[in-house]
Short mmCIF file of C-alpha atoms in Angstrom, two decimals:
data_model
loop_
_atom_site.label_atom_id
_atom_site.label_comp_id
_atom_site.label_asym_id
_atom_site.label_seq_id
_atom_site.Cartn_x
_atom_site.Cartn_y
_atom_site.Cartn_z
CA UNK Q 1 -109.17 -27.17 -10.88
CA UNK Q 2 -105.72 -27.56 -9.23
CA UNK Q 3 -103.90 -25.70 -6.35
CA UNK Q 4 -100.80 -24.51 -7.33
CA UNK Q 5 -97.64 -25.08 -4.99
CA UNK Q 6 -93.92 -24.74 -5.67
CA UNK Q 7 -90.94 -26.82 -5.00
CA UNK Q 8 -90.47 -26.25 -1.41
CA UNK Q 9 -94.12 -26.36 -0.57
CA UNK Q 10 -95.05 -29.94 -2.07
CA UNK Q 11 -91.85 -31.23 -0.48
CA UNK Q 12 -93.00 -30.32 2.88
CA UNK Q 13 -96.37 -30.94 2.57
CA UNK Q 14 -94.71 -35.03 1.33
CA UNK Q 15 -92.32 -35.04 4.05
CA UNK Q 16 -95.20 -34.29 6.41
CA UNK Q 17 -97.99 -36.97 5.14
CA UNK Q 18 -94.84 -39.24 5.54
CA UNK Q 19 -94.68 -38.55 9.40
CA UNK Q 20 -97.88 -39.14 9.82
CA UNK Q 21 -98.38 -42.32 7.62
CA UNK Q 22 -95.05 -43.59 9.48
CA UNK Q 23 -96.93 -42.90 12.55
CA UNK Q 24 -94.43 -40.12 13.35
CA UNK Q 25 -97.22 -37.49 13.94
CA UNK Q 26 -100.39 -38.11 14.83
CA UNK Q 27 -103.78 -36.89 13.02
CA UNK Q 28 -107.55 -37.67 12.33
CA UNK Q 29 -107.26 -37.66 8.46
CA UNK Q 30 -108.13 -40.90 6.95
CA UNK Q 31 -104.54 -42.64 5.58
CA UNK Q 32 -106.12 -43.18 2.18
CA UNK Q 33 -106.68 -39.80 1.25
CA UNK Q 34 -103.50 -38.50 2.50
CA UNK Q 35 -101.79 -41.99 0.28
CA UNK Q 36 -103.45 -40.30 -2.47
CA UNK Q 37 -102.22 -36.90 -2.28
CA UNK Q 38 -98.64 -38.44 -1.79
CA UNK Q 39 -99.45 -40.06 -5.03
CA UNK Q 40 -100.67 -36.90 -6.66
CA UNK Q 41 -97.19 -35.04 -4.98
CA UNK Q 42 -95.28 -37.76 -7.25
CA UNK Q 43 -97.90 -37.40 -10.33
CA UNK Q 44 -97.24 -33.62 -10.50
CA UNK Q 45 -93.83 -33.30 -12.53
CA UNK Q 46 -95.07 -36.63 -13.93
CA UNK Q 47 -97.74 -34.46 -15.88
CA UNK Q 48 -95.17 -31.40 -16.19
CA UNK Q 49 -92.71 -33.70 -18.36
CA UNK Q 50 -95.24 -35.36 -20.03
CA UNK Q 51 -97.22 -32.84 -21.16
CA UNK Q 52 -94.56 -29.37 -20.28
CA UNK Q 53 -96.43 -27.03 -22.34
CA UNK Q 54 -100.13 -27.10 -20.48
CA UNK Q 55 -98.48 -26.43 -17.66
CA UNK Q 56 -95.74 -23.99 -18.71
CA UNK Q 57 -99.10 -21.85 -20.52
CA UNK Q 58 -100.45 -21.54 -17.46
CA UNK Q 59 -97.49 -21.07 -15.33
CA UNK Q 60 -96.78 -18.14 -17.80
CA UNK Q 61 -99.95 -16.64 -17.71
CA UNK Q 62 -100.07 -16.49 -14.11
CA UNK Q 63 -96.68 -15.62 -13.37
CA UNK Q 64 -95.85 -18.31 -11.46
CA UNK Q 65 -91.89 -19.27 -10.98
CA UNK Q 66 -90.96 -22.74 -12.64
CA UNK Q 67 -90.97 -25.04 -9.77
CA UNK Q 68 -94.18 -24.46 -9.29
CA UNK Q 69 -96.70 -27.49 -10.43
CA UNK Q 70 -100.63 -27.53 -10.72
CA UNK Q 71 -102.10 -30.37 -7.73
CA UNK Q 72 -104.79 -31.90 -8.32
CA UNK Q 73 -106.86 -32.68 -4.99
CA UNK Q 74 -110.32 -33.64 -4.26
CA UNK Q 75 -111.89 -32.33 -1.57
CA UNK Q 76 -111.72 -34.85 0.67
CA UNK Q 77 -108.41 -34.95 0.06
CA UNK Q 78 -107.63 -31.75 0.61
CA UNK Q 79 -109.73 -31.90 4.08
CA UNK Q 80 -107.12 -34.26 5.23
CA UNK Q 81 -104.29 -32.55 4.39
CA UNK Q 82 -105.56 -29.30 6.34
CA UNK Q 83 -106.32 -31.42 9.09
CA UNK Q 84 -102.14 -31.91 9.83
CA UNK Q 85 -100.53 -29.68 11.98
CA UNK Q 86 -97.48 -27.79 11.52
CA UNK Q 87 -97.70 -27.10 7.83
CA UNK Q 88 -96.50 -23.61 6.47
CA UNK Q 89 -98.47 -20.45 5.74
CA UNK Q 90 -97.18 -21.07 2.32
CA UNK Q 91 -98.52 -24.46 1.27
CA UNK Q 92 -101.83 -23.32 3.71
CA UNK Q 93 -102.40 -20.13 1.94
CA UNK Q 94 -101.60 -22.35 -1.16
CA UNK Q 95 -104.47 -24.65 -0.58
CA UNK Q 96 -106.76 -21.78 0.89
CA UNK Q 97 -106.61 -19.56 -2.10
CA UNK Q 98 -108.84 -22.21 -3.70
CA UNK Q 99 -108.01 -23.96 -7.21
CA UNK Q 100 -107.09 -21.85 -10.33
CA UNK Q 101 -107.61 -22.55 -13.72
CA UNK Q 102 -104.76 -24.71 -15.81
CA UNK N 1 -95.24 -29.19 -28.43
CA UNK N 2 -93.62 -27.39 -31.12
CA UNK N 3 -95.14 -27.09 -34.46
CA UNK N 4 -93.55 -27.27 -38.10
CA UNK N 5 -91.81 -23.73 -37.68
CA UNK N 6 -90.13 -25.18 -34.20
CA UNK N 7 -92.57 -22.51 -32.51
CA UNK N 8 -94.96 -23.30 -29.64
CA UNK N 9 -97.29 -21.74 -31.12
CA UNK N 10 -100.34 -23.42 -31.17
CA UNK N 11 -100.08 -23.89 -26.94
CA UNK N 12 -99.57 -19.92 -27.06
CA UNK N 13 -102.19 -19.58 -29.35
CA UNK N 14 -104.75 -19.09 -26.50
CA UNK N 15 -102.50 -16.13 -25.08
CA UNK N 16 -103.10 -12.66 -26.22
CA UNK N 17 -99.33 -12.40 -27.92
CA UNK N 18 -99.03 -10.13 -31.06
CA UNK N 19 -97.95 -11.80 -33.73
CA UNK N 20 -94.62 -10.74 -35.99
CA UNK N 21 -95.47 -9.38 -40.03
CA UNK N 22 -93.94 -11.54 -42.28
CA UNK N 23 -93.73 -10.44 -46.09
CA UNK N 24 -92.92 -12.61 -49.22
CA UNK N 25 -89.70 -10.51 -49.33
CA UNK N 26 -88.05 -11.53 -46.31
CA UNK N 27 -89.27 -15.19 -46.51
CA UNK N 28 -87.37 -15.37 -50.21
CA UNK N 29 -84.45 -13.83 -48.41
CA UNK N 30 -84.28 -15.63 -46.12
CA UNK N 31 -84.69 -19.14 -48.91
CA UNK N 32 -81.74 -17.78 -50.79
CA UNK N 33 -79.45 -17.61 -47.74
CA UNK N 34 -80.11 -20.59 -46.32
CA UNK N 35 -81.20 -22.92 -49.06
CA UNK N 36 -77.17 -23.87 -50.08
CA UNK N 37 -76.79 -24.91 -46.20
CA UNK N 38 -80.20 -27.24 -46.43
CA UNK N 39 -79.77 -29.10 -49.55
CA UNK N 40 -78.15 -32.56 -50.06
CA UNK N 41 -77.32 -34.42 -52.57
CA UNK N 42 -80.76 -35.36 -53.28
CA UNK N 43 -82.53 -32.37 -51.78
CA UNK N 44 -83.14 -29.84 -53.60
CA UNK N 45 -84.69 -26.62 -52.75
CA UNK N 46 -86.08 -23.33 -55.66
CA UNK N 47 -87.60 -20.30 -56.10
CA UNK N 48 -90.05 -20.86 -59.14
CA UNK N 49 -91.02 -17.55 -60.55
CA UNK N 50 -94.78 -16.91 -61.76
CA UNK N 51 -95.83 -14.03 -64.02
CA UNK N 52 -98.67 -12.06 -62.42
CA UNK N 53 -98.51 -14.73 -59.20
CA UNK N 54 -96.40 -15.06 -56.14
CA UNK N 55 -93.30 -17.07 -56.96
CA UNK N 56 -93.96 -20.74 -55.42
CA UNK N 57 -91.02 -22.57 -53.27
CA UNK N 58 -90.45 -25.79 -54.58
CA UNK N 59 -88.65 -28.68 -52.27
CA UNK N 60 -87.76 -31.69 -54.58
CA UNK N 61 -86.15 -34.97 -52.77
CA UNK N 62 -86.16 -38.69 -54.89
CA UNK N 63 -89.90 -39.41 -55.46
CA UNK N 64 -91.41 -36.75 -53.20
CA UNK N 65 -92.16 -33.17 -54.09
CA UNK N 66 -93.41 -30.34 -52.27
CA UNK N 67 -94.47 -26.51 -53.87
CA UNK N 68 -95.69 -23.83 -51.87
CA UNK N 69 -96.61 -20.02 -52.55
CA UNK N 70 -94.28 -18.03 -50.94
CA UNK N 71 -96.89 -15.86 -49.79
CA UNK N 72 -98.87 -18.85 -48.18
CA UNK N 73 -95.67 -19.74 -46.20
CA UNK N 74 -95.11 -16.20 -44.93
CA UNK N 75 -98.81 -16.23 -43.66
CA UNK N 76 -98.85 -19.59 -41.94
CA UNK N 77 -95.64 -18.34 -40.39
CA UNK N 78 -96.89 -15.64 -38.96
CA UNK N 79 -100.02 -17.73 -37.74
CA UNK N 80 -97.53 -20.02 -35.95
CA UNK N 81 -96.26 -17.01 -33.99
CA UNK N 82 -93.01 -16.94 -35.62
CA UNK N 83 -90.06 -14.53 -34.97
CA UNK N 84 -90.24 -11.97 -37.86
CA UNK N 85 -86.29 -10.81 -37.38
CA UNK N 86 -83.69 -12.36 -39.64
CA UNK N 87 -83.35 -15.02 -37.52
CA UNK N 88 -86.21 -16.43 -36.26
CA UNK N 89 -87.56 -16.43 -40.07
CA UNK N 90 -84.58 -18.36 -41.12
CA UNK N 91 -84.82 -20.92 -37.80
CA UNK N 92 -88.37 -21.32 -38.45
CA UNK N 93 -87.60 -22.18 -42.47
CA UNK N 94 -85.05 -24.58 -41.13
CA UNK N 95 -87.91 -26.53 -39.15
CA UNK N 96 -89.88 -26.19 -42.04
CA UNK N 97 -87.40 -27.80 -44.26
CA UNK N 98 -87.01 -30.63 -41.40
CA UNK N 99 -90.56 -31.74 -41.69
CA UNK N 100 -90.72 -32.40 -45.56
CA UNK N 101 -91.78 -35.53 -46.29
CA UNK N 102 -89.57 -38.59 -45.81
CA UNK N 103 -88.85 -40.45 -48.74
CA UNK N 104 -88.93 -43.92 -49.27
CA UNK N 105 -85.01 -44.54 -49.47
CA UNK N 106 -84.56 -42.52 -46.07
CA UNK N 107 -86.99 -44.45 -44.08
CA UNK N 108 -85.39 -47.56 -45.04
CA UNK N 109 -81.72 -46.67 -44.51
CA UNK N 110 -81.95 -44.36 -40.92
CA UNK N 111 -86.26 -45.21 -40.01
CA UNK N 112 -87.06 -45.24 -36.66
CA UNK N 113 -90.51 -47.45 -34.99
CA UNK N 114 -92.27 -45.36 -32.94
CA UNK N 115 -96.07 -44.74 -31.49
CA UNK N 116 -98.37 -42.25 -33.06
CA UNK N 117 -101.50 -41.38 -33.29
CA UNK N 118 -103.37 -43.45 -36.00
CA UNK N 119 -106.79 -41.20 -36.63
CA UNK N 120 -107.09 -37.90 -36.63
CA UNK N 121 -109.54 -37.92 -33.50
CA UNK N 122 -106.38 -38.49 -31.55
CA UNK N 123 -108.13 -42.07 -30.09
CA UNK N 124 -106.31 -45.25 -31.31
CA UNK N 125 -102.82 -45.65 -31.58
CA UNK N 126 -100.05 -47.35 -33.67
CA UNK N 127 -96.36 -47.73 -35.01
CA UNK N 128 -95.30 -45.81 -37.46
CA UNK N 129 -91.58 -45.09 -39.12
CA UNK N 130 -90.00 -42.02 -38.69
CA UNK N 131 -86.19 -40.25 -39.37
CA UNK N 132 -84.67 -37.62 -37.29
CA UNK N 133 -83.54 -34.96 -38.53
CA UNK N 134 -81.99 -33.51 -36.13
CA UNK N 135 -84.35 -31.84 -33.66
CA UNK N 136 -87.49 -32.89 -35.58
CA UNK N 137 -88.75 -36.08 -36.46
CA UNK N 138 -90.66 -36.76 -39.30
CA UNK N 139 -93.08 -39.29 -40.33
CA UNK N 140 -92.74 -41.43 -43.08
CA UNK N 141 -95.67 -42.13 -45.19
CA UNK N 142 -95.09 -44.63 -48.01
CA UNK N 143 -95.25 -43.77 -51.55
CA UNK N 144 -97.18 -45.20 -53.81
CA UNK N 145 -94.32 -46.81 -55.60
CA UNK N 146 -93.83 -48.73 -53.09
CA UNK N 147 -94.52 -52.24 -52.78
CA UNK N 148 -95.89 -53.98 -49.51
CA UNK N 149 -93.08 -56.24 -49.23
CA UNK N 150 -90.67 -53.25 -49.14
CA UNK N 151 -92.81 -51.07 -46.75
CA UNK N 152 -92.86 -54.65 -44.65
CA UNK N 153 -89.11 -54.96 -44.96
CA UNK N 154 -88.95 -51.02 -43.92
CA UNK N 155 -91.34 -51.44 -40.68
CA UNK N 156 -89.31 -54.60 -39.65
CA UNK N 157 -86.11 -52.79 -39.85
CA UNK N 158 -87.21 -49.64 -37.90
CA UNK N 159 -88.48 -51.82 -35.16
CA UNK N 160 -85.04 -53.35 -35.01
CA UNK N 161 -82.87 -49.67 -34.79
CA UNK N 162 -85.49 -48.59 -32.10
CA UNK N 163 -83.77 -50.91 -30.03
CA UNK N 164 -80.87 -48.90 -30.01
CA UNK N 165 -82.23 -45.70 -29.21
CA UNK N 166 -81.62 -44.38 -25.71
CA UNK N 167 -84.34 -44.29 -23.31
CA UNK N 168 -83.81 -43.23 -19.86
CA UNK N 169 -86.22 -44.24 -16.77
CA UNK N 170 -87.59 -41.49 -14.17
CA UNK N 171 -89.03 -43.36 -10.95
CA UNK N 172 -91.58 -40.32 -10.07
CA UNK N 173 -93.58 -42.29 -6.74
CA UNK N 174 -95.71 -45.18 -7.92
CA UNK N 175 -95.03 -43.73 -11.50
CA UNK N 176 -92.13 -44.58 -13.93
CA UNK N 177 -91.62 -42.05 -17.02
CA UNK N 178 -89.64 -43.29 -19.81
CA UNK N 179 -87.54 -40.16 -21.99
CA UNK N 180 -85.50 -39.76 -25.23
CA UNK N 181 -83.67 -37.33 -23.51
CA UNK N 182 -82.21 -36.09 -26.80
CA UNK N 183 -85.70 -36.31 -28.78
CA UNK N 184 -88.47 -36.37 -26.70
CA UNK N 185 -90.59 -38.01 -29.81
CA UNK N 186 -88.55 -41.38 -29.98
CA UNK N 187 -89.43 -41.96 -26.02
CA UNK N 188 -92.03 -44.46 -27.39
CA UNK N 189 -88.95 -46.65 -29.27
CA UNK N 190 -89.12 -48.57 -25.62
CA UNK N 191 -92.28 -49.88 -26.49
CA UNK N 192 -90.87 -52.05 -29.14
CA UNK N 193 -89.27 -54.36 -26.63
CA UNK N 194 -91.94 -54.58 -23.89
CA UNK N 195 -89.65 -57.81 -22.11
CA UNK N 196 -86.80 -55.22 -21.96
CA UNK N 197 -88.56 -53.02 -20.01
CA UNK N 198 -90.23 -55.41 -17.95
CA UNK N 199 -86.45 -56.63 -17.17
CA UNK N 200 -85.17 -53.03 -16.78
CA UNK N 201 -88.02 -52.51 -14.37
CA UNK N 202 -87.57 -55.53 -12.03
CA UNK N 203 -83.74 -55.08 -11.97
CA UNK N 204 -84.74 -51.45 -10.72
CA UNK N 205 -86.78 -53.49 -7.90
CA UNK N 206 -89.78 -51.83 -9.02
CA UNK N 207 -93.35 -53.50 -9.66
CA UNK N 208 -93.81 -55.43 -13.01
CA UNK N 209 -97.39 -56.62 -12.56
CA UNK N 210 -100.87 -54.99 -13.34
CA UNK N 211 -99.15 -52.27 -15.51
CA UNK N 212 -100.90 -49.98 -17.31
CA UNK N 213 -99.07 -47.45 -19.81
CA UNK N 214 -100.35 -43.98 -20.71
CA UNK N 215 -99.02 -42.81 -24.29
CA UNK N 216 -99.09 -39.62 -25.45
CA UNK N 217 -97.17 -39.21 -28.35
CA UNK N 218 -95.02 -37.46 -29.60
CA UNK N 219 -94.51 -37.39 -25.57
CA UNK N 220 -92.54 -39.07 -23.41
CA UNK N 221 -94.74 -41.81 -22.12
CA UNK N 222 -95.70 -43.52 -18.48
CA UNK N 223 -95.66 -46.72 -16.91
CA UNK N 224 -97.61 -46.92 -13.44
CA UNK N 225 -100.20 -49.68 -11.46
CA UNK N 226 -103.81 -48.86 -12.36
CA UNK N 227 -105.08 -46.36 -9.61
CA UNK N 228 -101.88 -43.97 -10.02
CA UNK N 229 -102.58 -44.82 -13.98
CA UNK N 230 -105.75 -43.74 -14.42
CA UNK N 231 -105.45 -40.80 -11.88
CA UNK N 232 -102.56 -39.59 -14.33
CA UNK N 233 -104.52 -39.75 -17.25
CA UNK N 234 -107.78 -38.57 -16.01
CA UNK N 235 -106.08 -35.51 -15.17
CA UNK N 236 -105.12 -34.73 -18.19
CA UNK N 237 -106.77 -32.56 -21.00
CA UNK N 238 -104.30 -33.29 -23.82
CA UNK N 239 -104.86 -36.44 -26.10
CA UNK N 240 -103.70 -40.08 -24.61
CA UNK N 241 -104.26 -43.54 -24.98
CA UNK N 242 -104.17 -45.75 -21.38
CA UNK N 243 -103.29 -49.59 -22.14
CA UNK N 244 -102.81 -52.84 -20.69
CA UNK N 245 -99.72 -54.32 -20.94
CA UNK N 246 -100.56 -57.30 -23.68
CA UNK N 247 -102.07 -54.53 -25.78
CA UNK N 248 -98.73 -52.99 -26.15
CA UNK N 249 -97.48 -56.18 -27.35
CA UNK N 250 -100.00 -56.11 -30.01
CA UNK N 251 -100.09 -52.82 -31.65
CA UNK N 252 -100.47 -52.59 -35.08
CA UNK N 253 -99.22 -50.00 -37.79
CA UNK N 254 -100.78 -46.72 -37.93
#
């Protein structure tokens, strides 16, 4: 089940992991999991132009805006991304909202 | 995905959408406007009338030949979530009209080499020819007519014009998606040259080795290492093949 974040909100949550995998910003999250939801950031509008119209049936249904793209995160995955500081209410609330359905 | 009406309907299916009524009437309307736009020199489109039956619609090109009750199209229109205005009737019979079956003489003269699915199951792979009509593109099944030399001599050809279609490259990350811009559907005509890619790829500076490709069709396809590969694909719940590289250099005809 994926979180859903928009445009603005996976861009800051990539420019983020970046300062701390650049060793920018400190954290306890493990690097790998946080190099995998960078890779899931980039796999995102992969899927979206791949395969638009799962996402756009969705995206309709829950009357989301257009820049907004189902992520994909495992739990331990998403445990390290709420482990960085300084992210936004948005991408939190995002990620605490829990999953919803594609 | 659109469907043979240029409607999405079978994604929308699963939404609670009414659907449009669409009568005989406006369906043979609709034939008799448009039909002097759609037909060619060898396509040729009628209304056959039926005592005590719904007239049928027959579509007659060379060696292939299609008939239809008019009532039968008006339904599976309105299944497909069709417009039932003027319009959208006469847009979706346009689509319609796009998907008839290829003939022989068109996929030879203007065919196209591209990936589709080769079983119904949606599992295995393989070339096949197709012709664009302008947004659609239709796949060419040979006739019976036909001789294998001539369907060889058809294949070999198509694989050769893929090489002109235009394919653009989107680095996404670790991931690189490859796009007919101008018909999504022909995205897999880079597959025909897998050395032109690899060369397009390294002059982009971007990793050549341990690729795996995730196809799709009619998608646009992917081109990523492994882990960001299978993470892609696993993801998804639509059909897909993932494949090594030396399996795309040895796909057969679907």
């Amino acid at each position: 089940m994926p979180y859903w974040l928009a445009a603005g909100e996976r861009c800051e949550l990539r420019l983020t992991i970046g300062a701390v995998l650049d060793g920018a910003a400190t954290t306890g999250a493990d690097d790998s999991f946080l190099r995998a939801v960078l890779t899931e950031l980039a796999l995102a509008p992969v899927r979206d132009r791949v395969w638009p119209a799962m996402t756009a049936v969705a995206r309709c249904a829950a009357g989301y805006s257009d820049d907004v793209l189902p992520i994909r995160l495992s739990g331990a995955e998403r445990g390290a991304v709420l482990s960085l500081t300084g992210l936004s209410g948005a991408v939190l609330s995002a990620l605490n909202d829990g999953p919803r359905a594609l | 995905m659109t469907d043979v009406f240029g409607t999405a309907g079978a994604g929308l299916g699963r939404m609670p959408i009414r659907r449009s009524q669409i009568n005989s009437d406006l369906v043979l309307d609709i034939v008799a406007e448009a039909a002097p736009e759609l037909e060619s020199a060898t396509l040729r489109i009628r209304v056959l009338d039926r005592l005590g039956s719904d007239p049928l619609l027959s579509i007659e090109e060379d060696e292939r030949r299609v008939r239809i009750d008019v009532a039968e199209l008006a339904r599976s229109m309105e299944i497909a979530h069709v417009t039932g205005s003027r319009r959208g009737v006469r847009a979706a019979f346009a689509s319609w009209i796009g998907h008839r079956p290829v003939t022989d003489a068109q996929a030879d003269a203007t065919g196209l080499a591209v990936c589709g699915w080769a079983d119904p199951g949606c599992t295995t792979i393989g070339w096949q020819v197709v012709v664009r009509r302008g947004n659609v593109v239709a796949v060419w099944k040979p006739s019976a007519a036909v001789a294998p030399t001539a369907i060889a001599v058809t294949r070999t050809q198509a694989q050769v014009r893929s090489l002109s279609v235009r394919v653009d490259m989107h680095v996404a990350g670790e991931a690189v998606v490859w796009t007919c811009t101008a018909a999504p559907a022909l995205s897999t005509a880079a597959l025909v040259s897998p050395e032109r890619m690899l060369l397009r790829l390294s002059r982009r500076a971007l990793p050549t080795d341990d690729l795996l490709v995730v196809v799709s069709p009619p998608n646009p396809f992917v081109c990523a290492r492994g882990p960001v590969a299978e993470r892609l694909a696993e993801e998804s719940n639509e059909a897909h093949v993932t494949l090594a590289w030396p399996s795309v250099e040895a796909l057969g005809w679907s």
